């Protein structure tokens, strides 16, 4: 993985070497790592958030094969950022997750599996409580 700066402020994380494609999933994971490492990367982090806010898929999870993975990391990154950006993000992801919860309390993902989808959804929903050490600011 590497950082990619293209078209001025558009910054994302490139996946496979040479693919040239930034993704919200890898960008969210990269942001989470930057916060958790304590690295002072203000301008880069700001540009990465701009990319994430532009390209992240929330309301239509079926369009993102990596939806649960993306939001597992995006929830952490937005939480560490805090402020109104987190509040807006969390209100949207919470609604989508709760609307898609099954009657038995689980979440469904056709290819990755229900156990992962349920685990990720529960993790995301508890992020504002910051009960886990990785969520403490």
XYZ file of N, CA, C and O in Angstrom:
548
model
N 0.833 -1.185 0.000
C 0.000 0.000 0.000
C 0.872 1.241 0.000
O 1.953 1.234 0.561
N 0.347 2.268 -0.590
C 1.064 3.529 -0.589
C 0.065 4.664 -0.643
O -1.089 4.466 -0.982
N 0.526 5.842 -0.279
C -0.322 7.019 -0.369
C -0.273 7.525 -1.796
O 0.748 7.460 -2.450
N -1.377 8.024 -2.258
C -1.450 8.541 -3.621
C -2.021 9.939 -3.587
O -3.071 10.164 -3.011
N -1.323 10.876 -4.180
C -1.818 12.238 -4.287
C -2.028 12.512 -5.772
O -1.102 12.418 -6.561
N -3.264 12.782 -6.112
C -3.584 13.048 -7.505
C -4.664 14.115 -7.570
O -5.475 14.238 -6.676
N -4.662 14.887 -8.646
C -5.673 15.917 -8.860
C -5.813 16.844 -7.659
O -6.872 16.960 -7.066
N -4.744 17.444 -7.264
C -4.787 18.421 -6.180
C -5.003 17.797 -4.835
O -4.115 17.181 -4.288
N -6.206 17.924 -4.292
C -6.501 17.482 -2.937
C -7.006 16.055 -2.846
O -7.301 15.587 -1.772
N -7.140 15.359 -3.949
C -7.707 14.009 -3.918
C -6.649 13.015 -3.459
O -5.697 12.707 -4.167
N -6.818 12.498 -2.256
C -5.847 11.571 -1.685
C -6.576 10.342 -1.184
O -7.574 10.434 -0.490
N -6.086 9.207 -1.548
C -6.627 7.952 -1.047
C -5.489 6.971 -0.887
O -4.344 7.284 -1.141
N -5.805 5.779 -0.470
C -4.798 4.736 -0.328
C -4.916 3.808 -1.530
O -5.994 3.333 -1.858
N -3.803 3.561 -2.176
C -3.774 2.648 -3.308
C -3.597 1.238 -2.761
O -2.759 0.998 -1.899
N -4.371 0.313 -3.302
C -4.309 -1.081 -2.874
C -3.131 -1.802 -3.486
O -1.985 -1.510 -3.211
N -3.394 -2.716 -4.386
C -2.337 -3.502 -5.007
C -1.306 -2.601 -5.668
O -1.667 -1.613 -6.297
N -0.068 -2.964 -5.553
C 1.000 -2.180 -6.167
C 0.748 -2.095 -7.668
O 0.510 -3.100 -8.324
N 0.761 -0.886 -8.169
C 0.583 -0.672 -9.592
C -0.859 -0.592 -10.044
O -1.121 -0.355 -11.201
N -1.821 -0.818 -9.144
C -3.224 -0.787 -9.569
C -3.677 0.642 -9.843
O -4.548 0.862 -10.677
N -3.104 1.609 -9.129
C -3.469 3.003 -9.331
C -4.859 3.349 -8.863
O -5.369 4.409 -9.182
N -5.506 2.473 -8.117
C -6.879 2.701 -7.701
C -6.957 2.900 -6.187
O -6.596 2.030 -5.412
N -7.436 4.061 -5.784
C -7.679 4.322 -4.374
C -9.053 3.766 -4.017
O -9.949 3.732 -4.854
N -9.216 3.331 -2.775
C -10.513 2.819 -2.344
C -10.882 3.414 -0.992
O -10.011 3.680 -0.165
N -12.173 3.604 -0.741
C -12.599 4.061 0.581
C -12.191 3.084 1.685
O -11.804 3.505 2.772
N -12.248 1.781 1.403
C -11.898 0.786 2.423
C -10.457 0.958 2.894
O -10.182 1.022 4.103
N -9.530 1.031 1.951
C -8.120 1.157 2.324
C -7.800 2.538 2.886
O -6.944 2.680 3.755
N -8.493 3.555 2.396
C -8.289 4.904 2.916
C -8.763 4.983 4.365
O -8.084 5.561 5.217
N -9.918 4.386 4.661
C -10.424 4.365 6.044
C -9.460 3.608 6.956
O -9.165 4.054 8.075
N -8.949 2.472 6.484
C -7.981 1.711 7.276
C -6.708 2.535 7.502
O -6.160 2.564 8.613
N -6.246 3.218 6.464
C -5.055 4.061 6.591
C -5.247 5.201 7.578
O -4.355 5.507 8.376
N -6.405 5.836 7.540
C -6.710 6.906 8.499
C -6.702 6.386 9.924
O -6.178 7.025 10.844
N -7.280 5.213 10.116
C -7.310 4.613 11.451
C -5.901 4.357 11.961
O -5.581 4.657 13.115
N -5.050 3.848 11.096
C -3.652 3.594 11.477
C -2.942 4.898 11.817
O -2.203 4.965 12.810
N -3.164 5.938 11.035
C -2.527 7.228 11.325
C -2.937 7.741 12.707
O -2.100 8.204 13.479
N -4.224 7.664 13.013
C -4.682 8.110 14.332
C -4.093 7.249 15.441
O -3.610 7.758 16.455
N -4.134 5.945 15.266
C -3.677 5.056 16.332
C -2.169 5.098 16.529
O -1.683 4.811 17.627
N -1.438 5.481 15.505
C 0.014 5.564 15.640
C 0.460 6.885 16.259
O 1.596 7.021 16.686
N -0.450 7.856 16.277
C -0.101 9.161 16.814
C 0.718 9.997 15.841
O 1.257 11.034 16.209
N 0.805 9.555 14.597
C 1.587 10.289 13.593
C 0.960 11.656 13.332
O -0.249 11.777 13.222
N 1.796 12.663 13.260
C 1.329 14.013 12.955
C 1.270 14.149 11.445
O 2.264 14.418 10.794
N 0.091 13.926 10.908
C -0.071 13.939 9.446
C -1.255 14.811 9.057
O -2.062 14.437 8.227
N -1.360 15.977 9.673
C -2.500 16.867 9.481
C -2.946 17.083 8.053
O -4.090 16.776 7.703
N -2.091 17.623 7.163
C -2.534 17.885 5.790
C -2.921 16.604 5.047
O -3.914 16.571 4.333
N -2.146 15.545 5.222
C -2.450 14.282 4.562
C -3.773 13.728 5.082
O -4.637 13.311 4.312
N -3.929 13.725 6.382
C -5.154 13.210 6.995
C -6.371 14.007 6.515
O -7.409 13.429 6.200
N -6.251 15.313 6.436
C -7.349 16.160 5.968
C -7.736 15.794 4.538
O -8.925 15.677 4.211
N -6.763 15.597 3.687
C -7.030 15.226 2.294
C -7.639 13.828 2.203
O -8.523 13.578 1.389
N -7.174 12.917 3.044
C -7.722 11.561 3.042
C -9.183 11.574 3.486
O -10.014 10.854 2.920
N -9.518 12.399 4.477
C -10.914 12.511 4.895
C -11.776 13.093 3.778
O -12.903 12.649 3.562
N -11.251 14.043 3.074
C -11.997 14.639 1.959
C -12.302 13.553 0.910
O -13.411 13.463 0.400
N -11.315 12.737 0.619
C -11.505 11.622 -0.316
C -12.571 10.662 0.227
O -13.501 10.262 -0.479
N -12.437 10.281 1.481
C -13.362 9.331 2.088
C -14.791 9.871 2.080
O -15.735 9.166 1.709
N -14.963 11.123 2.460
C -16.305 11.719 2.496
C -16.919 11.797 1.096
O -18.133 11.728 0.946
N -16.092 11.898 0.070
C -16.575 11.979 -1.299
C -16.981 10.616 -1.850
O -17.993 10.487 -2.527
N -16.206 9.584 -1.542
C -16.388 8.297 -2.216
C -16.957 7.175 -1.359
O -17.259 6.108 -1.890
N -17.124 7.367 -0.079
C -17.630 6.281 0.769
C -19.102 6.009 0.448
O -19.869 6.916 0.171
N -19.464 4.742 0.445
C -20.840 4.316 0.169
C -21.494 3.945 1.501
O -21.017 3.063 2.197
N -22.554 4.649 1.863
C -23.231 4.351 3.121
C -24.647 3.847 2.859
O -25.018 2.768 3.313
N -25.431 4.615 2.150
C -26.857 4.302 2.029
C -27.186 3.086 1.170
O -28.274 2.546 1.272
N -26.270 2.642 0.338
C -26.528 1.478 -0.512
C -25.412 0.438 -0.337
O -24.571 0.261 -1.213
N -25.425 -0.267 0.785
C -24.335 -1.209 1.068
C -24.175 -2.318 0.029
O -23.080 -2.831 -0.157
N -25.252 -2.651 -0.655
C -25.163 -3.707 -1.660
C -24.265 -3.316 -2.829
O -23.804 -4.171 -3.578
N -23.954 -2.046 -2.972
C -23.068 -1.577 -4.038
C -21.587 -1.644 -3.646
O -20.727 -1.346 -4.453
N -21.319 -1.998 -2.397
C -19.936 -2.054 -1.914
C -19.677 -3.428 -1.308
O -20.115 -3.725 -0.203
N -18.954 -4.257 -2.047
C -18.628 -5.607 -1.567
C -17.890 -5.552 -0.220
O -17.996 -6.462 0.586
N -17.152 -4.484 0.017
C -16.353 -4.335 1.237
C -17.033 -3.428 2.265
O -16.364 -2.824 3.102
N -18.343 -3.305 2.190
C -19.092 -2.384 3.048
C -18.732 -2.527 4.524
O -18.397 -1.541 5.182
N -18.793 -3.720 5.074
C -18.541 -3.907 6.510
C -17.075 -3.625 6.857
O -16.787 -3.012 7.885
N -16.171 -4.056 6.016
C -14.745 -3.772 6.221
C -14.500 -2.259 6.191
O -13.824 -1.705 7.056
N -15.056 -1.609 5.175
C -14.885 -0.157 5.030
C -15.349 0.564 6.284
O -14.641 1.410 6.834
N -16.525 0.235 6.758
C -17.097 0.966 7.886
C -16.546 0.524 9.232
O -16.587 1.291 10.199
N -15.983 -0.679 9.302
C -15.256 -1.082 10.506
C -14.139 -0.069 10.770
O -13.929 0.370 11.897
N -13.440 0.321 9.715
C -12.356 1.302 9.846
C -12.843 2.745 9.772
O -12.330 3.611 10.481
N -13.808 3.035 8.929
C -14.314 4.412 8.810
C -14.911 4.883 10.129
O -14.694 6.035 10.525
N -15.635 4.019 10.818
C -16.224 4.403 12.109
C -15.135 4.793 13.097
O -15.272 5.777 13.837
N -14.032 4.049 13.099
C -12.922 4.377 13.999
C -12.271 5.699 13.604
O -11.976 6.535 14.464
N -12.036 5.873 12.314
C -11.381 7.099 11.844
C -12.243 8.324 12.135
O -11.754 9.331 12.660
N -13.530 8.265 11.806
C -14.421 9.393 12.073
C -14.557 9.648 13.573
O -14.620 10.795 14.010
N -14.572 8.582 14.366
C -14.655 8.748 15.821
C -13.406 9.469 16.352
O -13.512 10.381 17.175
N -12.242 9.058 15.883
C -11.007 9.715 16.328
C -10.977 11.171 15.889
O -10.470 12.029 16.603
N -11.533 11.455 14.735
C -11.619 12.840 14.253
C -12.564 13.648 15.138
O -12.302 14.798 15.447
N -13.706 13.023 15.477
C -14.683 13.680 16.348
C -15.439 14.797 15.658
O -15.411 14.938 14.436
N -16.145 15.589 16.459
C -16.849 16.762 15.960
C -18.078 16.439 15.133
O -18.570 15.312 15.106
N -18.579 17.444 14.430
C -19.806 17.271 13.641
C -19.650 16.269 12.496
O -20.620 15.651 12.081
N -18.418 16.074 12.009
C -18.194 15.102 10.943
C -18.520 13.701 11.429
O -19.160 12.920 10.729
N -18.067 13.379 12.651
C -18.407 12.068 13.213
C -19.897 11.965 13.455
O -20.505 10.941 13.144
N -20.509 12.998 14.001
C -21.947 12.962 14.285
C -22.751 12.693 13.009
O -23.678 11.868 13.016
N -22.401 13.362 11.919
C -23.109 13.156 10.648
C -22.886 11.739 10.121
O -23.823 11.062 9.704
N -21.623 11.312 10.132
C -21.299 9.963 9.655
C -22.044 8.921 10.488
O -22.690 8.013 9.946
N -21.966 9.033 11.794
C -22.548 8.007 12.658
C -24.068 7.947 12.515
O -24.644 6.852 12.495
N -24.728 9.069 12.384
C -26.183 9.072 12.212
C -26.567 8.302 10.943
O -27.529 7.523 10.942
N -25.808 8.488 9.892
C -26.094 7.804 8.625
C -25.819 6.309 8.708
O -26.661 5.495 8.325
N -24.651 5.927 9.222
C -24.297 4.502 9.257
C -25.175 3.761 10.256
O -25.574 2.619 10.025
N -25.511 4.396 11.357
C -26.389 3.765 12.358
C -27.745 3.445 11.750
O -28.262 2.338 11.912
N -28.323 4.399 11.032
C -29.632 4.174 10.413
C -29.572 3.018 9.423
O -30.440 2.137 9.423
N -28.564 3.006 8.566
C -28.436 1.941 7.567
C -28.285 0.583 8.250
O -28.944 -0.391 7.861
N -27.440 0.510 9.254
C -27.235 -0.774 9.930
C -28.509 -1.250 10.628
O -28.886 -2.419 10.506
N -29.159 -0.374 11.353
C -30.369 -0.781 12.063
C -31.494 -1.149 11.099
O -32.260 -2.084 11.366
N -31.585 -0.466 9.973
C -32.603 -0.801 8.970
C -32.367 -2.176 8.349
O -33.311 -2.820 7.888
N -31.116 -2.630 8.331
C -30.788 -3.896 7.686
C -30.583 -5.045 8.675
O -30.237 -6.153 8.267
N -30.787 -4.788 9.935
C -30.657 -5.850 10.934
C -31.792 -6.860 10.747
O -32.947 -6.495 10.536
N -31.455 -8.136 10.821
C -32.428 -9.204 10.663
C -33.260 -9.377 11.934
O -32.873 -8.909 13.007
N -34.359 -10.072 11.819
C -35.249 -10.289 12.976
C -34.542 -11.010 14.117
O -34.874 -10.796 15.283
N -33.575 -11.877 13.785
C -32.850 -12.615 14.828
C -31.695 -11.809 15.421
O -30.938 -12.302 16.245
N -31.539 -10.554 14.988
C -30.499 -9.679 15.515
C -29.218 -9.680 14.707
O -28.292 -8.925 14.999
N -29.134 -10.497 13.673
C -27.907 -10.597 12.876
C -27.954 -9.651 11.684
O -28.958 -9.003 11.414
N -26.830 -9.592 10.978
C -26.716 -8.890 9.705
C -26.245 -9.909 8.676
O -25.574 -10.882 9.014
N -26.552 -9.661 7.422
C -26.281 -10.616 6.351
C -25.257 -10.046 5.383
O -25.311 -8.874 5.030
N -24.344 -10.902 4.956
C -23.438 -10.588 3.854
C -23.282 -11.871 3.059
O -22.784 -12.873 3.571
N -23.709 -11.837 1.808
C -23.792 -13.051 0.995
C -22.466 -13.779 0.793
O -22.432 -14.994 0.801
N -21.383 -13.057 0.601
C -20.135 -13.759 0.298
C -19.180 -13.860 1.487
O -18.489 -14.861 1.622
N -19.130 -12.867 2.322
C -18.185 -12.894 3.437
C -18.754 -13.648 4.629
O -18.035 -14.252 5.393
N -20.057 -13.599 4.784
C -20.695 -14.366 5.837
C -21.372 -13.503 6.881
O -20.977 -12.358 7.126
N -22.384 -14.076 7.476
C -23.184 -13.364 8.456
C -22.429 -13.089 9.754
O -22.668 -12.079 10.414
N -21.524 -13.989 10.140
C -20.771 -13.785 11.386
C -19.921 -12.515 11.296
O -19.889 -11.712 12.232
N -19.233 -12.330 10.168
C -18.414 -11.125 9.995
C -19.297 -9.884 9.922
O -19.025 -8.866 10.561
N -20.384 -9.959 9.141
C -21.275 -8.808 9.005
C -21.851 -8.408 10.367
O -21.912 -7.219 10.693
N -22.249 -9.384 11.155
C -22.820 -9.098 12.473
C -21.766 -8.529 13.413
O -22.015 -7.541 14.121
N -20.595 -9.126 13.421
C -19.509 -8.625 14.279
C -19.142 -7.184 13.925
O -18.988 -6.337 14.814
N -19.000 -6.918 12.640
C -18.636 -5.562 12.202
C -19.741 -4.570 12.549
O -19.464 -3.473 13.048
N -20.987 -4.934 12.307
C -22.102 -4.025 12.601
C -22.170 -3.707 14.092
O -22.352 -2.547 14.484
N -22.017 -4.717 14.925
C -22.050 -4.478 16.373
C -20.891 -3.600 16.826
O -21.059 -2.722 17.675
N -19.723 -3.828 16.254
C -18.574 -2.982 16.579
C -18.866 -1.531 16.207
O -18.671 -0.612 17.002
N -19.343 -1.320 14.984
C -19.624 0.039 14.495
C -20.645 0.735 15.390
O -20.473 1.901 15.754
N -21.691 0.023 15.760
C -22.753 0.628 16.564
C -22.292 1.033 17.965
O -22.844 1.955 18.550
N -21.269 0.371 18.485
C -20.805 0.719 19.836
C -19.677 1.743 19.841
O -19.242 2.174 20.906
N -19.206 2.164 18.686
C -18.072 3.089 18.613
C -18.255 4.348 19.472
O -17.327 4.736 20.191
N -19.404 5.023 19.470
C -19.516 6.254 20.270
C -19.291 6.048 21.776
O -18.914 6.980 22.471
N -19.508 4.846 22.255
C -19.297 4.574 23.677
C -17.805 4.496 24.032
O -17.453 4.623 25.196
N -16.964 4.235 23.047
C -15.504 4.173 23.223
C -15.096 3.278 24.385
O -14.221 3.607 25.173
N -15.696 2.110 24.458
C -15.385 1.171 25.541
C -14.086 0.409 25.318
O -13.446 -0.015 26.268
N -13.705 0.258 24.065
C -12.461 -0.458 23.762
C -11.291 0.534 23.765
O -11.421 1.661 23.315
N -10.132 0.090 24.241
C -8.971 0.976 24.274
C -8.619 1.593 22.924
O -8.176 2.734 22.868
N -8.820 0.871 21.831
C -8.471 1.434 20.514
C -9.365 2.590 20.125
O -9.048 3.323 19.198
N -10.460 2.789 20.829
C -11.381 3.885 20.518
C -11.195 5.098 21.419
O -11.839 6.120 21.225
N -10.341 4.980 22.395
C -10.142 6.105 23.303
C -9.276 7.159 22.629
O -8.293 6.844 21.976
N -9.690 8.398 22.788
C -8.970 9.493 22.137
C -7.808 9.946 22.991
O -7.829 9.981 24.148
